[in-house]
Amino acid sequence: MPLKTELVTVNMGPHHPSTHGVFRMRVTLDGEVVREMEPMFGYLHRGIEKLAEGRTYTQNIPFTDRLDYVSSMAGNFSYCLSVEKLMGIEVPERAEYLRVIMCELQRMVNHLIAVGFFLNDLGAMMTPLLLMWREREKIVDLFEMACGQRLLYNYIRIGGVSQDVPSEFVPALEKFLDDFPGYFQEFEDLLKGNEILQARTIGTGVISARQAINASMSGPCLRASGVDWDLRRDDSYSIYDRLNFDVIVGKNGDNYDRYRVRMAEIMQSHRIVRQALAKMTDLSPVSSVRARIPKVLRPPKGEVYAAIEAPKGEMGFYLVSDGSAKPYRWHVRAPDFINLGVLRDMVVGSKIADLIVTFGSIDICLASVDR
Amino acid sequence: MKLKALIGTEVAGKITEKIPDAVVESSEATVVIAPGKTVEVMRFLKEPPDFDFNYLNGVTAVDNNDHFEIVYHLTSITMRHTLCVKARVSDRENPGIASITALWRGAELQEREIFDLMGIRFIGHPNLKRIVLWDGFEGYPLRKDFGKPKA
């Protein structure tokens, strides 16, 4: 007698917020094959865009920490850059280097967490996550040294950074940079020949270059599909044009490529931090780290869109100013939110177990999706 | 390398050549198009070889009290240039504009977000429903008059 299955609709999630947030997928299953999937979110919606209309430009910086709290520095950077573009503020050179160092360290943190949890999602791969978490803690210690915070840094400010790093920061960072490649090799050796990892990720969750561009994907997800696009190089902001790094591009756009792209980007960020640190120490140490700007900013009437290559992709701010001290419109172009748009195409037709892995490979932070 | 921002007035000229009456206004930075011609203009901008804007950075909307502005940011990954396009919708009671989801998949969730928070209908959208707020939520929070008593 032939086996017959009936379609069944299952709600997956909302589950624990710490992994990938309060997120629900409505999945229609045929046996264990996914036939239809709809992402549902909104549980975290805080209305940040509305709140921001009632506060001054400076008061809004802490909101940008809370968007994607796994990469707060990138949120700060992107927002401050857009206000500076709107007002034409010059940033001191030393501050630019500090910003780039912080943002690249933040990218390492983000990718370590992303890859760690991605491997965890495969099931029974707790060790890499713990090892990566250990490295992440060392970077967070550095951040704490610079600004006293471990998660919501609020370090990058309009016109520069909040304060210069303390004297013990540079030796501590140098030690971290020296040690890190050895530890990184440890992850690589641990995972290199892992057959489970390869069997579960190669050829699953495939998205073509054409689809990825059309769906406005960005960041490692876009590059894994073979699109050679990185705003740090292609729409160079800050001082990225003075630094050498490679843009990592994948081939197949599957889960394995997204994982590999992130792993390779960690080492590229390491390379950038080392160069930036060397160039920064050449500058005179007494130079200022913050431009002289008024306490209450009143940008001229106008609008601006400025974006950076945040760890998760293109993070941009669209600001409209009516000349007053508060923004008239404050919109975030969140990479996580837009990358989710194509999840359905990646999982329909695959097994339910692969759906979890594919979802993990996009690397989203729900606080940034709902805003 | 910096992306080149195309001059709005020059692009407007090229659009008018192809689609008369499509441009309402243009400035150095932006092109404002007639809402009725959105899909036509956007298709022209998207397709090679003229502009080849294959990447849609984002869609958002601004409430300007007397009209809504839908703002599109476009980038061409192949030709390395950017453009900001706007469309104005003045009907406050029942605002609507054509959806561009068929051209750029990336607009799908963002148009739903605008619909949810600003109350603008995207005609032709495949799945236009609330995205972050619950069904039955009253009003559109990102509108300027939200929460204010009616005069």
XYZ file of N, CA and C in Angstrom, chain A residues 187-298:
336
model
N 39.407 26.884 15.753
C 38.054 26.637 15.216
C 38.138 25.951 13.867
N 39.048 26.466 13.047
C 39.139 25.936 11.686
C 39.487 24.451 11.708
N 40.448 24.084 12.558
C 40.851 22.677 12.625
C 39.711 21.814 13.142
N 38.965 22.385 14.072
C 37.863 21.639 14.659
C 36.783 21.351 13.618
N 36.582 22.300 12.703
C 35.434 22.223 11.809
C 35.774 21.777 10.393
N 37.055 21.825 10.061
C 37.448 21.639 8.669
C 36.899 20.353 8.053
N 37.195 19.239 8.675
C 36.788 17.974 8.049
C 35.456 17.464 8.548
N 34.699 18.330 9.218
C 33.474 17.832 9.850
C 32.429 17.441 8.797
N 32.132 16.146 8.744
C 31.225 15.665 7.692
C 29.779 16.079 7.951
N 29.424 16.142 9.226
C 28.036 16.533 9.529
C 27.800 17.955 9.032
N 28.744 18.819 9.340
C 28.627 20.209 8.915
C 28.476 20.297 7.400
N 29.316 19.565 6.690
C 29.268 19.649 5.229
C 27.981 19.043 4.677
N 27.603 17.895 5.218
C 26.406 17.228 4.699
C 25.159 18.080 4.926
N 25.130 18.776 6.044
C 23.937 19.548 6.355
C 23.896 20.915 5.672
N 25.036 21.445 5.293
C 25.028 22.823 4.800
C 25.289 22.952 3.301
N 26.056 22.054 2.714
C 26.345 22.210 1.284
C 25.086 21.886 0.482
N 24.687 22.834 -0.349
C 23.517 22.617 -1.204
C 22.178 22.873 -0.541
N 22.157 23.324 0.708
C 20.860 23.643 1.330
C 20.694 25.162 1.426
N 19.449 25.583 1.380
C 19.142 27.014 1.495
C 19.774 27.847 0.401
N 19.732 27.335 -0.835
C 20.436 28.019 -1.925
C 19.666 29.249 -2.400
N 20.426 30.318 -2.648
C 19.820 31.523 -3.216
C 20.790 32.023 -4.292
N 20.269 32.266 -5.493
C 21.170 32.648 -6.579
C 21.541 34.126 -6.485
N 22.565 34.507 -7.212
C 23.015 35.901 -7.190
C 21.892 36.820 -7.655
N 21.211 36.404 -8.700
C 20.128 37.210 -9.263
C 19.015 37.433 -8.247
N 18.624 36.328 -7.597
C 17.566 36.423 -6.581
C 18.008 37.303 -5.424
N 19.254 37.131 -5.021
C 19.747 37.866 -3.853
C 19.751 39.368 -4.118
N 20.163 39.769 -5.319
C 20.172 41.196 -5.656
C 18.742 41.707 -5.729
N 17.890 40.937 -6.391
C 16.504 41.370 -6.557
C 15.788 41.509 -5.223
N 16.176 40.687 -4.260
C 15.525 40.732 -2.951
C 16.190 41.732 -2.016
N 17.097 42.554 -2.532
C 17.790 43.575 -1.730
C 18.584 42.975 -0.581
N 19.038 41.748 -0.719
C 19.877 41.168 0.342
C 21.169 41.964 0.426
N 21.828 41.872 1.571
C 23.095 42.585 1.687
C 23.994 41.852 2.663
N 25.219 42.310 2.732
C 26.160 41.727 3.675
C 26.620 40.335 3.272
N 27.030 39.520 4.245
C 27.553 38.186 3.947
C 26.565 37.338 3.146
N 25.260 37.526 3.356
C 24.276 36.728 2.611
C 24.350 37.027 1.113
N 24.527 38.290 0.779
C 24.617 38.680 -0.635
C 25.926 38.177 -1.230
N 27.004 38.373 -0.481
C 28.317 37.975 -1.006
C 28.430 36.463 -1.141
N 27.782 35.714 -0.265
C 27.848 34.253 -0.353
C 27.231 33.766 -1.656
N 26.293 34.549 -2.203
C 25.675 34.167 -3.470
C 26.536 34.556 -4.667
N 27.695 35.078 -4.427
C 28.613 35.378 -5.520
C 28.561 36.816 -6.003
N 27.951 37.706 -5.245
C 27.910 39.109 -5.663
C 29.047 39.848 -4.956
N 29.923 40.402 -5.737
C 31.113 41.053 -5.186
C 30.747 42.486 -4.815
N 30.179 42.672 -3.646
C 29.642 43.984 -3.272
C 29.858 44.223 -1.790
N 30.593 45.254 -1.480
C 30.864 45.584 -0.094
C 30.973 47.097 -0.007
N 30.123 47.727 0.788
C 30.107 49.189 0.840
C 31.413 49.771 1.354
N 32.144 48.996 2.143
C 33.421 49.511 2.641
C 34.364 49.807 1.483
N 34.272 49.011 0.426
C 35.120 49.239 -0.734
C 34.365 50.006 -1.831
N 33.093 49.656 -2.064
C 32.384 50.192 -3.219
C 31.773 51.556 -2.988
N 31.472 51.899 -1.735
C 30.991 53.248 -1.466
C 31.741 53.721 -0.228
N 33.029 53.739 -0.375
C 33.942 53.911 0.744
C 33.585 55.094 1.634
N 33.437 54.837 2.927
C 33.144 55.887 3.899
C 34.267 55.888 4.921
N 34.266 56.908 5.778
C 35.292 57.017 6.807
C 36.679 56.895 6.167
N 37.556 56.043 6.690
C 38.915 55.966 6.161
C 39.203 54.602 5.546
N 38.126 53.909 5.121
C 38.335 52.565 4.582
C 39.194 52.555 3.329
N 39.234 53.695 2.613
C 40.042 53.700 1.391
C 41.541 53.669 1.686
N 41.921 53.882 2.951
C 43.352 53.817 3.285
C 43.759 52.428 3.746
N 42.825 51.519 3.839
C 43.125 50.204 4.415
C 42.990 49.118 3.354
N 43.818 48.104 3.501
C 43.764 46.992 2.541
C 42.998 45.822 3.137
N 42.032 45.345 2.380
C 41.327 44.134 2.809
C 40.681 43.503 1.577
N 40.360 42.230 1.689
C 39.713 41.545 0.571
C 38.225 41.423 0.849
N 37.444 41.548 -0.220
C 36.010 41.295 -0.103
C 35.809 39.815 -0.371
N 35.227 39.127 0.608
C 35.081 37.679 0.491
C 33.791 37.355 -0.263
N 33.925 36.543 -1.302
C 32.762 36.226 -2.124
C 32.595 34.713 -2.185
N 31.361 34.256 -2.049
C 31.068 32.825 -2.164
C 30.713 32.467 -3.594
N 30.286 31.211 -3.792
C 29.955 30.769 -5.155
C 28.507 30.328 -5.265
N 28.094 29.493 -4.343
C 26.822 28.796 -4.535
C 25.649 29.415 -3.795
N 25.916 30.301 -2.871
C 24.809 30.897 -2.124
C 24.098 29.916 -1.219
N 24.767 28.847 -0.794
C 24.132 27.906 0.126
C 24.574 28.188 1.564
N 24.068 27.369 2.483
C 24.374 27.619 3.888
C 25.869 27.529 4.162
N 26.527 26.621 3.449
C 27.960 26.453 3.662
C 28.714 27.722 3.263
N 28.333 28.310 2.131
C 29.016 29.525 1.674
C 28.795 30.683 2.628
N 27.584 30.788 3.158
C 27.337 31.887 4.101
C 28.200 31.705 5.348
N 28.358 30.456 5.752
C 29.218 30.173 6.906
C 30.677 30.487 6.575
N 31.122 30.081 5.392
C 32.523 30.316 5.022
C 32.820 31.815 4.871
N 31.877 32.532 4.268
C 32.095 33.971 4.072
C 32.288 34.642 5.423
N 31.471 34.285 6.402
C 31.606 34.912 7.722
C 32.939 34.560 8.353
N 33.318 33.288 8.248
C 34.596 32.876 8.844
C 35.748 33.665 8.226
N 35.724 33.801 6.891
C 36.816 34.517 6.235
C 36.787 35.999 6.576
N 35.592 36.554 6.761
C 35.502 37.983 7.083
C 36.064 38.286 8.465
N 35.984 37.308 9.363
C 36.560 37.526 10.693
C 38.042 37.844 10.543
N 38.730 37.064 9.713
C 40.171 37.300 9.574
C 40.467 38.588 8.813
N 39.576 38.957 7.886
C 39.776 40.238 7.190
C 39.622 41.402 8.165
N 38.674 41.281 9.074
C 38.488 42.340 10.062
C 39.709 42.432 10.961
N 40.246 41.281 11.307
C 41.464 41.229 12.114
C 42.579 42.009 11.404
N 42.667 41.784 10.087
C 43.675 42.463 9.282
C 43.446 43.977 9.273
N 42.188 44.384 9.160
C 41.882 45.819 9.127
C 42.239 46.460 10.464
N 41.872 45.794 11.572
C 42.133 46.379 12.888
C 43.634 46.579 13.062
N 44.423 45.613 12.638
C 45.865 45.725 12.816
C 46.424 46.941 12.055
N 45.964 47.088 10.805
C 46.441 48.240 10.018
C 45.992 49.560 10.630
N 44.714 49.593 11.020
C 44.172 50.844 11.556
C 44.894 51.218 12.843
N 45.201 50.223 13.641
C 45.886 50.490 14.907
C 47.281 51.050 14.642
N 47.979 50.459 13.662
C 49.324 50.930 13.331
C 49.275 52.372 12.856
N 48.281 52.691 12.004
C 48.192 54.053 11.474
C 47.764 55.034 12.543
N 46.933 54.569 13.468
C 46.462 55.466 14.509
C 47.603 55.832 15.463
N 48.453 54.862 15.775
C 49.524 55.146 16.727
C 50.560 56.096 16.132
N 50.572 56.215 14.775
C 51.454 57.199 14.143
C 50.975 58.630 14.366
N 49.680 58.769 14.597
C 49.136 60.116 14.796
C 49.559 60.626 16.162
N 49.506 61.948 16.319
C 49.899 62.478 17.617
C 48.826 62.114 18.645
N 49.244 61.612 19.808
C 48.272 61.093 20.771
C 47.377 62.150 21.395
N 47.799 63.419 21.309
C 46.981 64.445 21.945
C 45.874 64.957 21.044
N 45.852 64.455 19.791
C 44.848 64.998 18.878
C 43.448 64.677 19.393
N 42.531 65.544 19.026
C 41.180 65.448 19.555
C 40.440 64.254 18.951
N 39.445 63.769 19.657
C 38.643 62.670 19.122
C 37.189 63.077 18.898
N 36.929 64.368 19.004
C 35.551 64.804 18.797
C 35.518 66.211 18.225
N 34.757 66.374 17.161
C 34.646 67.700 16.563
C 33.887 68.628 17.508
N 34.153 69.927 17.393
C 33.419 70.886 18.241
C 32.069 71.151 17.595
N 31.045 70.647 18.222
C 29.701 70.853 17.676
C 28.808 71.391 18.787
N 27.740 72.109 18.416
C 26.854 72.636 19.451
C 26.178 71.527 20.242
N 25.746 71.836 21.451
C 25.075 70.845 22.312
C 23.782 70.353 21.674
N 23.019 71.295 21.148
C 21.777 70.909 20.481
C 21.952 71.137 18.983
N 21.848 70.050 18.235
C 22.078 70.165 16.793
C 20.793 70.572 16.090
N 20.934 71.529 15.184
C 19.796 71.912 14.345
C 20.238 71.825 12.891
